[in-house]
Short mmCIF file of C-alpha atoms in Angstrom, two decimals:
data_model
loop_
_atom_site.label_atom_id
_atom_site.label_comp_id
_atom_site.label_asym_id
_atom_site.label_seq_id
_atom_site.Cartn_x
_atom_site.Cartn_y
_atom_site.Cartn_z
CA MET U 20 82.82 99.90 87.89
CA VAL U 21 82.74 96.12 87.35
CA ASP U 22 79.36 95.96 89.08
CA LEU U 23 77.93 98.01 86.23
CA ILE U 24 78.44 95.14 83.78
CA PRO U 25 75.35 92.91 83.77
CA ALA U 26 75.82 89.20 84.35
CA SER U 27 75.76 87.00 81.27
CA PRO U 28 72.76 84.75 80.61
CA ALA U 29 72.86 81.26 82.11
CA GLY U 30 75.97 82.14 84.06
CA ARG U 31 78.15 82.26 80.92
CA GLU U 32 81.26 84.41 81.13
CA ILE U 33 81.23 87.63 79.13
CA PRO U 34 84.42 87.94 77.05
CA ALA U 35 86.84 90.61 78.25
CA ASP U 36 86.34 92.74 75.16
CA ALA U 37 82.56 92.64 75.65
CA GLY U 38 82.96 93.77 79.24
CA GLU U 39 85.20 96.62 78.17
CA SER U 40 82.69 97.57 75.49
CA LYS U 41 79.92 97.82 78.09
CA LEU U 42 82.12 99.95 80.32
CA ARG U 43 82.94 102.15 77.36
CA THR U 44 79.27 102.54 76.49
CA PHE U 45 78.40 103.43 80.07
CA ALA U 46 81.22 105.97 80.28
CA GLY U 47 80.34 107.42 76.89
CA ASN U 48 76.69 107.91 77.78
CA LEU U 49 77.64 109.49 81.09
CA LEU U 50 80.30 111.79 79.69
CA GLY U 51 78.21 112.73 76.67
CA LYS U 52 75.87 114.52 79.06
CA VAL U 53 78.69 116.02 81.12
CA PHE U 54 80.30 117.53 78.02
CA ALA U 55 77.15 118.70 76.27
CA VAL U 56 77.44 122.37 75.29
CA SER U 57 74.44 124.39 74.19
CA SER U 58 74.11 127.79 72.55
CA ALA U 59 73.16 129.18 75.96
CA THR U 60 76.36 127.79 77.47
CA LEU U 61 78.42 129.27 74.69
CA LYS U 62 76.93 132.74 74.88
CA PRO U 63 79.86 134.85 76.06
CA PRO U 64 79.53 137.63 78.61
CA THR U 65 80.19 140.11 75.79
CA VAL U 66 80.10 139.60 72.05
CA GLY U 67 82.00 141.12 69.17
CA ASP U 68 80.86 141.29 65.56
CA ASP U 69 78.81 138.46 64.06
CA ALA U 70 81.62 137.02 61.92
CA SER U 71 83.97 136.76 64.88
CA SER U 72 81.37 135.17 67.13
CA ALA U 73 80.39 132.69 64.42
CA ARG U 74 84.00 131.61 63.97
CA LEU U 75 84.63 131.21 67.68
CA LYS U 76 81.45 129.20 68.16
CA GLN U 77 82.39 127.00 65.19
CA VAL U 78 85.65 126.18 66.95
CA VAL U 79 84.03 125.43 70.31
CA PHE U 80 81.36 123.24 68.73
CA THR U 81 84.02 121.33 66.77
CA VAL U 82 85.94 120.64 69.97
CA THR U 83 82.75 119.63 71.77
CA GLU U 84 81.49 117.41 68.96
CA CYS U 85 84.80 115.56 68.74
CA CYS U 86 84.90 115.16 72.50
CA GLN U 87 81.50 113.48 72.41
CA THR U 88 82.56 111.31 69.47
CA THR U 89 85.61 110.21 71.44
CA VAL U 90 83.88 109.31 74.68
CA LEU U 91 81.34 107.21 72.80
CA ASP U 92 84.02 105.22 70.97
CA PRO U 93 87.71 105.97 71.72
CA ARG U 94 89.09 103.08 69.67
CA VAL U 95 91.83 104.46 67.43
CA GLU U 96 90.70 102.58 64.33
CA THR U 97 87.30 104.28 64.44
CA LEU U 98 88.28 107.60 66.02
CA VAL U 99 91.10 108.74 63.73
CA PRO U 100 89.07 108.52 60.46
CA LYS U 101 86.31 110.58 62.08
CA LEU U 102 88.74 113.26 63.21
CA ASP U 103 90.50 113.33 59.86
CA ALA U 104 87.17 113.83 58.08
CA TYR U 105 87.05 117.42 59.32
CA ASP U 106 88.30 120.22 57.11
CA LYS U 107 92.09 120.41 57.38
CA GLU U 108 91.97 123.90 58.87
CA LEU U 109 89.79 122.59 61.72
CA ALA U 110 91.76 119.38 62.28
CA GLY U 111 93.66 120.76 65.26
CA PHE U 112 90.40 121.53 67.02
CA ALA U 113 89.07 118.07 66.21
CA TYR U 114 92.10 116.46 67.86
CA GLU U 115 91.80 118.88 70.77
CA GLY U 116 88.26 117.61 71.27
CA ALA U 117 89.59 114.06 71.26
CA GLY U 118 92.00 115.08 74.01
CA VAL U 119 89.09 116.35 76.10
CA GLY U 120 87.28 113.04 75.78
CA LEU U 121 90.31 110.82 76.32
CA ALA U 122 91.35 112.62 79.49
CA ALA U 123 87.81 112.34 80.82
CA LEU U 124 87.85 108.60 80.13
CA ASP U 125 91.23 108.37 81.86
CA THR U 126 89.68 109.80 85.02
CA LEU U 127 86.98 107.11 85.01
CA MET U 128 89.07 104.19 83.74
CA PRO U 129 92.70 105.13 84.43
CA THR U 130 94.48 101.87 83.67
CA LYS U 131 94.97 102.39 79.92
CA ARG U 132 96.34 105.96 79.87
CA ARG U 133 94.49 106.64 76.63
CA THR U 134 95.55 110.27 76.35
CA LEU U 135 99.26 109.51 76.49
CA ALA U 136 98.97 106.57 74.08
CA PHE U 137 97.03 108.65 71.55
CA ALA U 138 99.21 111.77 71.83
CA THR U 139 102.43 109.81 71.36
CA GLY U 140 100.92 107.45 68.77
CA PRO U 141 98.45 108.22 65.97
CA GLY U 142 97.75 111.73 67.27
CA ALA U 143 101.42 112.71 67.65
CA PRO U 144 101.35 115.52 65.04
CA TYR U 145 98.62 117.17 67.14
CA ILE U 146 100.18 116.52 70.54
CA PHE U 147 99.95 120.13 71.73
CA GLY U 148 96.25 120.36 70.89
CA ILE U 149 95.51 116.96 72.42
CA TYR U 150 97.09 118.05 75.69
CA LEU U 151 95.21 121.37 75.58
CA GLY U 152 92.04 119.35 75.28
CA ALA U 153 93.13 117.02 78.08
CA GLY U 154 93.37 119.99 80.42
CA MET U 155 89.84 121.00 79.52
CA GLY U 156 88.61 117.48 80.16
CA LEU U 157 90.24 117.38 83.59
CA ALA U 158 88.70 120.73 84.49
CA ARG U 159 85.28 119.49 83.41
CA MET U 160 85.71 116.38 85.55
CA ARG U 161 87.05 118.49 88.47
CA PHE U 162 90.39 116.72 88.56
CA ASN U 163 93.65 118.35 89.60
CA PRO U 164 95.63 118.57 86.32
CA GLU U 165 99.10 118.65 87.89
CA PRO U 166 99.47 114.92 88.71
CA PHE U 167 98.14 114.10 85.24
CA ARG U 168 100.72 116.42 83.64
CA ARG U 169 103.57 114.87 85.59
CA ARG U 170 102.53 111.36 84.60
CA LEU U 171 102.79 112.29 80.92
CA GLY U 172 106.56 112.65 81.35
CA ASP U 173 106.79 115.35 78.69
CA PRO U 174 108.80 118.39 79.90
CA LEU U 175 107.61 120.53 77.00
CA PHE U 176 104.19 119.75 75.61
CA GLY U 177 102.89 118.28 78.85
CA TRP U 178 102.49 121.83 80.17
CA ALA U 179 99.74 122.38 77.61
CA VAL U 180 97.48 120.44 79.99
CA LEU U 181 97.56 123.39 82.40
CA ASP U 182 96.94 125.79 79.51
CA GLY U 183 93.82 123.84 78.56
CA TYR U 184 92.76 123.74 82.20
CA GLY U 185 93.06 127.52 82.39
CA PHE U 186 91.04 127.97 79.21
CA HIS U 187 88.18 125.88 80.54
CA GLN U 188 88.06 127.71 83.85
CA GLY U 189 88.25 131.12 82.23
CA PHE U 190 85.58 130.33 79.66
CA PHE U 191 83.10 128.18 81.59
CA ALA U 192 83.68 129.67 85.06
CA HIS U 193 84.11 133.22 83.76
CA LYS U 194 82.81 135.00 86.85
CA ARG U 195 85.11 133.20 89.28
CA TYR U 196 88.32 133.28 87.27
CA VAL U 197 88.05 136.33 84.99
CA ILE U 198 85.79 138.75 86.80
CA GLU U 199 86.87 137.82 90.33
CA GLN U 200 90.39 136.93 89.08
CA ARG U 201 90.86 133.92 91.35
CA LEU U 202 93.69 131.44 90.97
CA PRO U 203 93.33 127.69 91.57
CA GLY U 204 94.83 126.91 94.97
CA HIS U 205 96.12 123.51 93.84
CA LEU U 206 98.48 125.02 91.24
CA ARG U 207 101.85 126.43 92.23
CA GLY U 208 104.84 128.15 90.66
CA TYR U 209 105.12 128.02 86.89
CA GLY U 210 101.88 126.05 86.70
CA ARG U 211 99.97 129.21 87.56
CA ARG U 212 101.65 131.05 84.72
CA VAL U 213 100.67 128.40 82.20
CA PHE U 214 97.16 128.48 83.66
CA ASP U 215 97.14 132.17 82.70
CA HIS U 216 98.13 131.32 79.13
CA GLY U 217 94.87 129.41 78.94
CA MET U 218 93.04 132.21 80.69
CA GLY U 219 94.27 134.60 78.01
CA ARG U 220 92.88 132.33 75.31
CA SER U 221 89.55 132.22 77.12
CA ILE U 222 89.44 136.02 77.22
CA TRP U 223 89.84 136.11 73.43
CA PHE U 224 86.86 133.77 73.12
CA SER U 225 84.63 135.23 75.82
CA SER U 226 85.13 138.75 74.47
CA GLY U 227 84.02 137.64 71.01
CA ALA U 228 87.49 138.70 69.76
CA ASP U 229 86.60 142.30 70.58
CA VAL U 230 90.06 143.87 70.82
CA GLU U 231 89.09 146.75 73.08
CA ARG U 232 87.35 144.41 75.52
CA VAL U 233 90.32 142.06 75.50
CA GLY U 234 92.63 144.92 76.42
CA ALA U 235 90.32 146.28 79.10
CA THR U 236 89.85 142.85 80.66
CA ILE U 237 93.57 142.14 80.87
CA ALA U 238 94.30 145.64 82.17
CA GLY U 239 92.05 144.83 85.12
CA PHE U 240 94.36 142.02 86.27
CA CYS U 241 97.37 142.60 88.48
CA GLU U 242 100.43 143.50 86.46
CA THR U 243 102.29 140.29 87.29
CA ARG U 244 99.68 138.25 85.40
CA GLN U 245 99.25 140.41 82.33
CA ALA U 246 102.21 139.17 80.28
CA ASP U 247 101.06 135.55 80.43
CA LEU U 248 97.49 136.54 79.60
CA TRP U 249 98.73 138.36 76.50
CA GLN U 250 100.70 135.29 75.45
CA GLY U 251 97.44 133.34 75.56
CA VAL U 252 95.67 135.98 73.52
CA GLY U 253 98.43 135.81 70.91
CA LEU U 254 98.02 132.04 70.58
CA ALA U 255 94.23 132.28 70.30
CA CYS U 256 94.35 135.10 67.77
CA GLY U 257 96.97 133.39 65.62
CA TYR U 258 95.59 129.87 65.79
CA THR U 259 91.84 130.42 65.98
CA GLY U 260 91.43 133.68 64.13
CA GLY U 261 88.04 135.32 63.82
CA VAL U 262 89.33 138.78 62.88
CA ASP U 263 90.89 140.55 59.90
CA ARG U 264 94.33 142.10 59.52
CA PRO U 265 93.35 145.65 60.61
CA THR U 266 91.89 144.21 63.81
CA ILE U 267 95.13 142.34 64.52
CA GLU U 268 97.02 145.59 63.99
CA ARG U 269 94.74 147.23 66.51
CA LEU U 270 95.32 144.33 68.93
CA ARG U 271 99.05 144.93 68.71
CA ALA U 272 98.58 148.59 69.57
CA VAL U 273 96.30 147.76 72.50
CA ALA U 274 98.89 145.34 73.92
CA GLY U 275 101.33 148.25 74.23
CA GLU U 276 104.48 147.22 76.08
CA ARG U 277 103.24 143.61 76.09
CA GLN U 278 103.58 143.30 72.30
CA GLY U 279 106.47 140.88 72.67
CA HIS U 280 104.32 138.53 74.73
CA LEU U 281 101.56 138.75 72.16
CA ALA U 282 104.15 137.75 69.56
CA VAL U 283 105.19 134.70 71.60
CA GLY U 284 101.67 133.30 71.40
CA SER U 285 101.36 134.10 67.72
CA ALA U 286 104.70 132.45 66.93
CA MET U 287 103.66 129.36 68.88
CA SER U 288 100.46 129.20 66.85
CA ALA U 289 102.48 129.35 63.63
CA SER U 290 104.66 126.47 64.80
CA ILE U 291 101.63 124.36 65.73
CA ARG U 292 99.93 124.92 62.39
CA HIS U 293 103.00 124.46 60.21
CA HIS U 294 103.94 121.28 62.07
CA VAL U 295 100.87 119.56 60.63
CA GLY U 296 100.61 121.56 57.42
CA ASN U 297 97.25 123.21 58.10
CA THR U 298 98.18 126.82 57.56
CA ALA U 299 95.50 129.50 57.41
CA ASP U 300 95.23 133.07 56.16
CA HIS U 301 94.47 134.41 59.63
CA ASN U 302 97.62 132.72 60.94
CA ASP U 303 99.67 134.42 58.24
CA PHE U 304 98.13 137.81 59.04
CA ALA U 305 98.80 137.39 62.74
CA SER U 306 102.40 136.36 62.22
CA GLU U 307 103.15 139.21 59.83
CA VAL U 308 101.63 141.80 62.15
CA LEU U 309 102.63 140.44 65.56
CA CYS U 310 105.93 138.71 64.78
CA GLY U 311 107.06 140.85 61.87
CA MET U 312 107.62 137.87 59.56
CA PRO U 313 105.71 135.25 57.56
CA SER U 314 104.23 132.41 59.57
CA ALA U 315 106.64 129.88 58.03
CA GLU U 316 109.62 131.89 59.30
CA ALA U 317 108.07 132.35 62.74
CA ALA U 318 107.40 128.61 62.95
CA ALA U 319 110.98 127.80 61.97
CA ALA U 320 112.31 130.22 64.60
CA VAL U 321 110.17 128.64 67.33
CA ASP U 322 111.28 125.15 66.35
CA SER U 323 114.96 126.09 66.27
CA LEU U 324 114.73 127.69 69.72
CA ARG U 325 113.52 124.38 71.13
CA ARG U 326 116.85 122.69 70.44
CA GLY U 327 119.42 122.24 73.19
CA LEU U 328 117.23 123.30 76.08
CA PRO U 329 119.16 122.73 79.32
CA THR U 330 117.84 120.43 82.01
CA ASP U 331 117.26 122.60 85.04
CA PRO U 332 115.23 121.22 87.95
CA GLU U 333 114.43 124.77 89.06
CA VAL U 334 113.21 126.12 85.71
CA PRO U 335 110.94 124.01 83.47
CA ALA U 336 112.18 123.44 79.92
CA TYR U 337 108.88 124.81 78.63
CA ALA U 338 109.49 128.07 80.48
CA LEU U 339 113.02 128.34 79.07
CA TRP U 340 111.69 127.70 75.57
CA ARG U 341 109.12 130.47 75.84
CA GLN U 342 111.75 132.82 77.30
CA ARG U 343 113.89 132.22 74.23
CA ILE U 344 110.92 132.95 71.96
CA LEU U 345 110.21 136.17 73.85
CA ARG U 346 113.80 137.36 73.41
CA GLN U 347 113.53 136.59 69.70
CA PHE U 348 110.43 138.72 69.17
CA GLU U 349 110.71 141.51 71.74
#
């Protein structure tokens, strides 16, 4: 990479910060093209009603726009004000986009560990979304997300990297991962289950939030994967929205015996939104219908269930946490 920095005139040394700036500009220009998303790219295999599709595209474009903003200038002092300028309800998606860009930069210039520094620093309230975005960035750059997750050293939220990875593969490589139902060979054990959480979210998006299509798509997967897919759908429905209350009621009916798993995702979405104070009507509807309680109560339940998780080398803390949530809402 150093060879990409032009020599200074008359043999003068370029200051370190100038060299870094040139590297950043090069990386930003390169990644800006890699992460460009057009209307054609976003067109899902099937579409629901216009309002739902418009909402889902708004979310994807927000994530993409903030990714591009980040790769062009990841400095915290300029990045955070730009992310915070978005409407509060969209802030989580803005920070998710930043996670996409930071992880991509980490793959090109790995010494600074930008994603970790941002997620545990100024972006800490949005840590889950940042790590979701990081997984998408790694997928886009064709990097194995597992070593990246382990380096984060976070036994809970670090798993969101694999969720984001699964979302990207399900949404942008729909044929391979949703239609052909392949699993990434480099993921093992619980990592594959979290991958399916992201896959479930991608199904919500790629179906245009069409409840019947969501149900039919998941029903086509082997039974051992369906529960995790429904958890992803619950998170996407509760956090992203795009549908009204009657549609959420229909979603619950379509989930059938997997309603408890749908509730896990919805409760997680309530916790994520309440943690940063950007509640939304669709999140309230989802929590009331899927969890049987207001979103504030669901969020409090999720947070309380996180306390005192045992350290078990055989079972990830994140898995134990979600098991507790499932028992709460089954």
